[in-house]
Amino acid sequence: MKLTVYLSGEIHTDWRADIARGVADAGLDVELTGPNTNHGASDDCGDQILGAEEKAFWKDHKAAKINALRTRKLIADADIVVVRFGDQYKQWNAAFDAGYAAALGKSLIVQHDPALTHPLKEVDAAAMAVCETPLQVVEILRYINRDN
Amino acid sequence: MKLTVYLSGEIHTDWRADIARGVADAGLDVELTGPNTNHGASDDCGDQILGAEEKAFWKDHKAAKINALRTRKLIADADIVVVRFGDQYKQWNAAFDAGYAAALGKSLIVQHDPALTHPLKEVDAAAMAVCETPLQVVEILRYINRDN
Amino acid sequence: MKLTVYLSGEIHTDWRADIARGVADAGLDVELTGPNTNHGASDDCGDQILGAEEKAFWKDHKAAKINALRTRKLIADADIVVVRFGDQYKQWNAAFDAGYAAALGKSLIVQHDPALTHPLKEVDAAAMAVCETPLQVVEILRYINRDN
Amino acid sequence: MKLTVYLSGEIHTDWRADIARGVADAGLDVELTGPNTNHGASDDCGDQILGAEEKAFWKDHKAAKINALRTRKLIADADIVVVRFGDQYKQWNAAFDAGYAAALGKSLIVQHDPALTHPLKEVDAAAMAVCETPLQVVEILRYINRDN
Amino acid sequence: MKLTVYLSGEIHTDWRADIARGVADAGLDVELTGPNTNHGASDDCGDQILGAEEKAFWKDHKAAKINALRTRKLIADADIVVVRFGDQYKQWNAAFDAGYAAALGKSLIVQHDPALTHPLKEVDAAAMAVCETPLQVVEILRYINRDN
Amino acid sequence: MKLTVYLSGEIHTDWRADIARGVADAGLDVELTGPNTNHGASDDCGDQILGAEEKAFWKDHKAAKINALRTRKLIADADIVVVRFGDQYKQWNAAFDAGYAAALGKSLIVQHDPALTHPLKEVDAAAMAVCETPLQVVEILRYINRDN
Amino acid sequence: MKLTVYLSGEIHTDWRADIARGVADAGLDVELTGPNTNHGASDDCGDQILGAEEKAFWKDHKAAKINALRTRKLIADADIVVVRFGDQYKQWNAAFDAGYAAALGKSLIVQHDPALTHPLKEVDAAAMAVCETPLQVVEILRYINRDN
Amino acid sequence: MKLTVYLSGEIHTDWRADIARGVADAGLDVELTGPNTNHGASDDCGDQILGAEEKAFWKDHKAAKINALRTRKLIADADIVVVRFGDQYKQWNAAFDAGYAAALGKSLIVQHDPALTHPLKEVDAAAMAVCETPLQVVEILRYINRDN
């Protein structure tokens, strides 16, 4: 079974690499995709490509839309969307992706520390699995790929 | 023009009442809907109706799903979804609603303080209007309702 | 909030009347719909309207399709589909309705005795709430209808 | 014609292997998919990957959702869904899959003993073919694959 | 239960009136809709409204598209589409409507003389009921409307 | 037959009033909707409600999106979209509406002078009728509304 | 440009071979698909695979549904559906396919003798092209495949 | 990331070649598609393949529909639709494509001179990016393709 899995959310730790390593070690037929994780490039792409803005709002607006060209395409192509919430930042884009994926009928896996259970209860309620670690995400991918 | 507008997000200030008053004062044919805004009832409905859980995760899970019975129905019935972000709490359910509404093709209006522009840029990028005050939301509803 | 709720499943006990009474007592704006619950008429409608069949398979086939004219319409029009499993009969049509409603994106409430938890786990997993009694179904409808 | 066929239902006899052999013998371009058929692993995957639950309900719930990550994907990818009902167990998941597939517009083939005709009449009514044996399923696949 | 039923097909006999009378006599909450049944107006509406054409093809083309403005709307709004085949004319528009309705997921009732069974087998195969008389159509509508 | 008809396009002549008068004179059950036709208000609504922009691009952007809140809703609710092209201005919004409506599966009526046939051929090709005058639009609405 | 083209309709002349030859001669990247064109096998497949029926209606019914397993899949996979009407037989299945394809949003090409224009006007009105000969179908496929 | 990008709009300058060169130079995994850009062939294909028409309207009509067989297919297959507006001609087909793509949920990039901002504001409002040059389109494609 070939699976395409989009890894949404936190971009400040190595969790995507952890999952990639686990998937490779298990020899799974899983394609991992995700957003541009270069924070600076992601913030500045609008101004750099389309020209500078004086107002921060429009700078952010242009950048967010260019990034959406990528994320909308990859979420639409995914079988499963994994959304990880870390312990820093607002991470509203992660929750937005979770809602977006849920409404498209994508299967959702959420991964976060149990300390975040209460504020994430609506997101978790839409998920097929709520993991505490990236390793558990890998274990799920391995399990649903096994042939009997 | 009859409009149905779902008011998602913050439940700790009177912004929904502000919009309701503005809509009534302007005599608009707008039905306002929203989630259960009683924080305690919203947290406890799962345990109270279906029986107590020892683990906080399952208590939250059951409550979140019962609340989703209401919110999914009302978002699906809405023409416009207004999502307000306040200055407190994680508000991941608000961002989730925004993503969910966007993927359903609902028109989105986001309302928040300019101080939140950067972390909300992906949500704002999906919106048809980004307001700073509830009054601006009313002004938009009034404008799109006028007959010439 | 006006809700349309389809009551699927068991037709040999009074559970639909229990829910109707609870909804009426609570003064909820809920329209309850359901299948033809006259077992004999439901089995014989094909032969009686379209002519007798010698083979039981075709008699059942014609009846099931005529009944589907009603159930497909009412499930499609429902906001919420409640499926009750009793302790008798195969009840595959109830599970079929649950799957059908789930794939249409309808919110699902399942109601059954805890003794049936294991064989119903896939159905329960698709539900927004799993109740043990019809009264709990009424409580959920009452809760999601309340205005604050 | 390349066909993807999902084999849902009974996991206690060799019917999937019978179909696989028939498809291979006929040299058909048919990819056969299905659920995890290891009963124990299927029941325990939630606890084993995500941690043990004290309540049977939540153990089953977590397992059923992880299994759904696989089954939803494979049913969505299938051209035809074959659902077999055996003579044991409740098999509500099989009927759920049938309803789910029907609502997605998938072509359905049901396979069961004639003794089950009456309780399966609603499921059969949604099918393009009702077979008594796995061999008949193979014959249908062979027929619709032939080039004139 | 309020039903909207589109009556497609033959326009040279009184079958629509027969169904309307049966529905009225039974006091059913059924709205009957259908195409323009004035043959001459239906053929000439293109030329008369938009100007004459020399080529018969374009005259027919303009008329068929104007008529489609009505039929597409009413089929889209229908719960059930009844298609009757008579013993005269090609009636390809009736078969087209049947296919169109089937692909939209509308429930289909086909009504024709048994003599037409073989050439109509593909249309009948997509139907929930195949009637021989308009009275049987009325009986089905009456049956699915009864409250127990 | 109740029809909802959205009147898109040119805002500098009285064609909407002509159609409204014709519809009223014929006593048709047709609801006519359309965009805000006050050119100044339509251009300035973004700046006036959400605050002034220095760049013309963002002023236009905010206004166009607020107007889209209205037009998207009304096009989505329409049975038929009429698009009129006049002899002045670029009118790209009219052509955009036509494409938008076509992709939503709305029935399209285009109205323009024959002199514009060649540059409008792709738009006309998507239409159910191409009229030269608003009166012809009324005649079509009258025809598809008549009861035999 | 890779195109998948389903060839529906008449099975008593060599028109499919004519198109195949034209496509091959032009070296087009077009995959041609179609129904089972063996008339006898197509009529008898139900009885032969699933067992004999005494009533002609059920024999036809079973066969038509098995054939639909193939045709529904191939029409769903097609970019373009070509429907040819010959001068014999009722050909209601061809008109049904045309309506079915139109409602799925498939591009339709109809091919028939001009003598059939009037009875086919509703089918032609849904088409992107109406051809008189199979060669014209090939010419269209060649034209839309050319690279400038 | 493999992207399919449809290039709609102006056919009188070399902008498609500029984008193709930029994509090739950057080594991007991007498939570029577009309409037939041979103006004469595009205008005459209807008459040449299906026979000459006396009225210009029908000549244009047949040609536009044959061209639509290509453009509808390629827009439906595209991840991103780029629409360029030049400084000549009406270009209503470009705006129609933009609306059509927007309603299908395709990501839109618009490219035009700033002088056209006001008349294109509704089209721009539906876009994920508004570029002034083809090079900026290439830069966006390059950015969303980069792996970190």
Coordinates of N, CA, C and O in Angstrom, one line a residue, chain A residues 9-12 39 83-97 116 119-120 123, chain B residues 85-96 112-123:
Chain A
G9 N 2.6 21.5 10.7 CA 2.8 22.0 12.0 C 4.2 22.3 12.3 O 5.0 22.7 11.4
E10 N 4.6 22.2 13.6 CA 5.8 22.7 14.1 C 7.0 22.6 13.2 O 7.2 21.6 12.6
I11 N 7.8 23.7 13.0 CA 8.9 23.7 12.2 C 10.2 24.0 12.9 O 11.3 24.2 12.3
H12 N 10.2 23.9 14.2 CA 11.4 24.2 15.0 C 12.1 23.1 15.7 O 13.1 23.3 16.3
H39 N 12.0 29.0 8.0 CA 11.1 30.0 8.5 C 11.4 31.4 7.8 O 10.4 32.1 7.5
V83 N -0.6 16.3 12.0 CA -0.4 17.6 12.5 C 0.3 17.6 13.9 O -0.3 17.0 14.8
R84 N 1.4 18.2 14.0 CA 2.1 18.2 15.3 C 2.1 19.6 15.9 O 2.4 20.6 15.3
F85 N 1.7 19.6 17.2 CA 1.8 20.8 18.0 C 2.9 20.7 19.0 O 3.0 19.8 19.7
G86 N 3.8 21.8 19.0 CA 4.9 21.8 19.9 C 4.5 22.7 21.1 O 3.3 23.0 21.3
D87 N 5.5 23.0 21.9 CA 5.2 23.8 23.1 C 5.4 25.3 23.0 O 5.4 26.0 24.0
Q88 N 5.7 25.7 21.8 CA 6.0 27.2 21.6 C 5.1 27.7 20.5 O 4.6 27.0 19.7
Y89 N 5.0 29.0 20.4 CA 4.3 29.7 19.4 C 2.8 29.5 19.4 O 2.3 28.6 20.0
K90 N 2.1 30.3 18.6 CA 0.7 30.2 18.5 C 0.2 28.9 17.7 O -0.8 28.3 18.0
Q91 N 0.9 28.7 16.6 CA 0.6 27.5 15.8 C -0.8 27.4 15.3 O -1.4 26.3 15.1
W92 N -1.3 28.6 15.0 CA -2.7 28.6 14.4 C -2.7 28.0 13.0 O -3.8 27.5 12.6
N93 N -1.6 28.1 12.3 CA -1.6 27.5 10.9 C -1.7 26.0 11.0 O -2.3 25.4 10.2
A94 N -1.2 25.4 12.1 CA -1.3 24.0 12.3 C -2.7 23.6 12.5 O -3.3 22.6 11.9
A95 N -3.4 24.3 13.4 CA -4.8 24.0 13.6 C -5.7 24.3 12.4 O -6.7 23.6 12.1
F96 N -5.3 25.4 11.7 CA -6.0 25.7 10.4 C -5.9 24.5 9.4 O -6.9 24.0 8.8
D97 N -4.7 24.0 9.3 CA -4.4 22.8 8.4 C -5.3 21.6 8.9 O -5.8 20.9 8.0
L116 N -1.1 19.4 26.4 CA -1.9 20.2 25.5 C -3.3 19.6 25.2 O -4.0 20.1 24.3
P119 N -6.7 22.2 25.5 CA -6.9 23.2 24.4 C -7.0 22.6 23.0 O -7.4 23.2 22.1
L120 N -6.5 21.4 22.8 CA -6.5 20.7 21.5 C -7.7 19.7 21.4 O -7.8 19.0 20.4
V123 N -9.5 19.6 18.1 CA -8.7 19.1 17.0 C -8.5 17.6 17.2 O -8.7 16.8 16.2
Chain B
F85 N -10.3 36.1 17.1 CA -9.2 35.7 17.9 C -9.0 36.7 19.0 O -8.9 37.9 18.6
G86 N -9.1 36.4 20.3 CA -8.8 37.3 21.3 C -7.4 37.3 21.8 O -6.5 36.7 21.1
D87 N -7.1 37.9 22.9 CA -5.7 37.9 23.3 C -5.3 36.9 24.4 O -4.2 36.9 24.9
Q88 N -6.2 36.0 24.6 CA -5.9 34.9 25.6 C -6.2 33.6 25.1 O -6.9 33.4 24.1
Y89 N -5.6 32.6 25.7 CA -5.9 31.1 25.4 C -5.3 30.7 24.1 O -4.9 31.6 23.3
K90 N -5.2 29.5 23.9 CA -4.7 28.9 22.7 C -5.6 29.1 21.4 O -5.1 29.3 20.3
Q91 N -6.8 29.0 21.6 CA -7.8 29.2 20.5 C -7.6 28.4 19.3 O -7.8 28.8 18.2
W92 N -7.1 27.2 19.5 CA -6.9 26.3 18.4 C -8.2 25.9 17.7 O -8.2 25.6 16.5
N93 N -9.2 25.8 18.5 CA -10.5 25.4 17.9 C -11.0 26.5 17.0 O -11.6 26.2 16.0
A94 N -10.7 27.8 17.2 CA -11.1 28.9 16.3 C -10.3 28.7 15.0 O -10.9 28.8 13.9
A95 N -9.0 28.4 15.1 CA -8.2 28.2 13.8 C -8.7 27.0 13.1 O -8.7 26.9 11.9
F96 N -9.1 25.9 13.9 CA -9.6 24.7 13.3 C -10.9 25.0 12.5 O -11.1 24.6 11.4
H112 N -9.5 40.2 14.5 CA -8.5 40.2 15.6 C -7.7 41.5 15.7 O -7.7 42.3 14.7
D113 N -7.0 41.6 16.7 CA -6.1 42.8 16.9 C -4.9 42.7 16.0 O -4.4 41.6 15.7
P114 N -4.5 43.9 15.4 CA -3.3 43.9 14.5 C -2.1 43.2 15.1 O -1.2 42.7 14.4
A115 N -2.0 43.2 16.4 CA -0.8 42.6 17.1 C -0.7 41.1 16.8 O 0.3 40.5 16.9
L116 N -1.8 40.5 16.3 CA -1.8 39.1 16.0 C -1.6 38.8 14.5 O -1.7 37.6 14.1
T117 N -1.3 39.8 13.8 CA -1.2 39.6 12.3 C -0.3 38.5 11.9 O -0.6 37.7 11.1
H118 N 0.9 38.5 12.5 CA 1.9 37.6 12.0 C 1.5 36.1 12.2 O 1.5 35.3 11.3
P119 N 1.2 35.8 13.5 CA 0.8 34.3 13.7 C -0.5 33.9 13.0 O -0.7 32.8 12.8
L120 N -1.3 34.9 12.6 CA -2.5 34.6 12.0 C -2.5 34.7 10.5 O -3.5 34.7 9.8
K121 N -1.3 34.9 9.9 CA -1.2 35.2 8.5 C -1.8 34.1 7.6 O -2.4 34.4 6.5
E122 N -1.7 32.9 7.9 CA -2.2 31.8 7.1 C -3.8 31.8 7.2 O -4.5 31.5 6.2
V123 N -4.3 32.1 8.4 CA -5.7 32.2 8.5 C -6.3 33.4 7.7 O -7.2 33.3 7.0

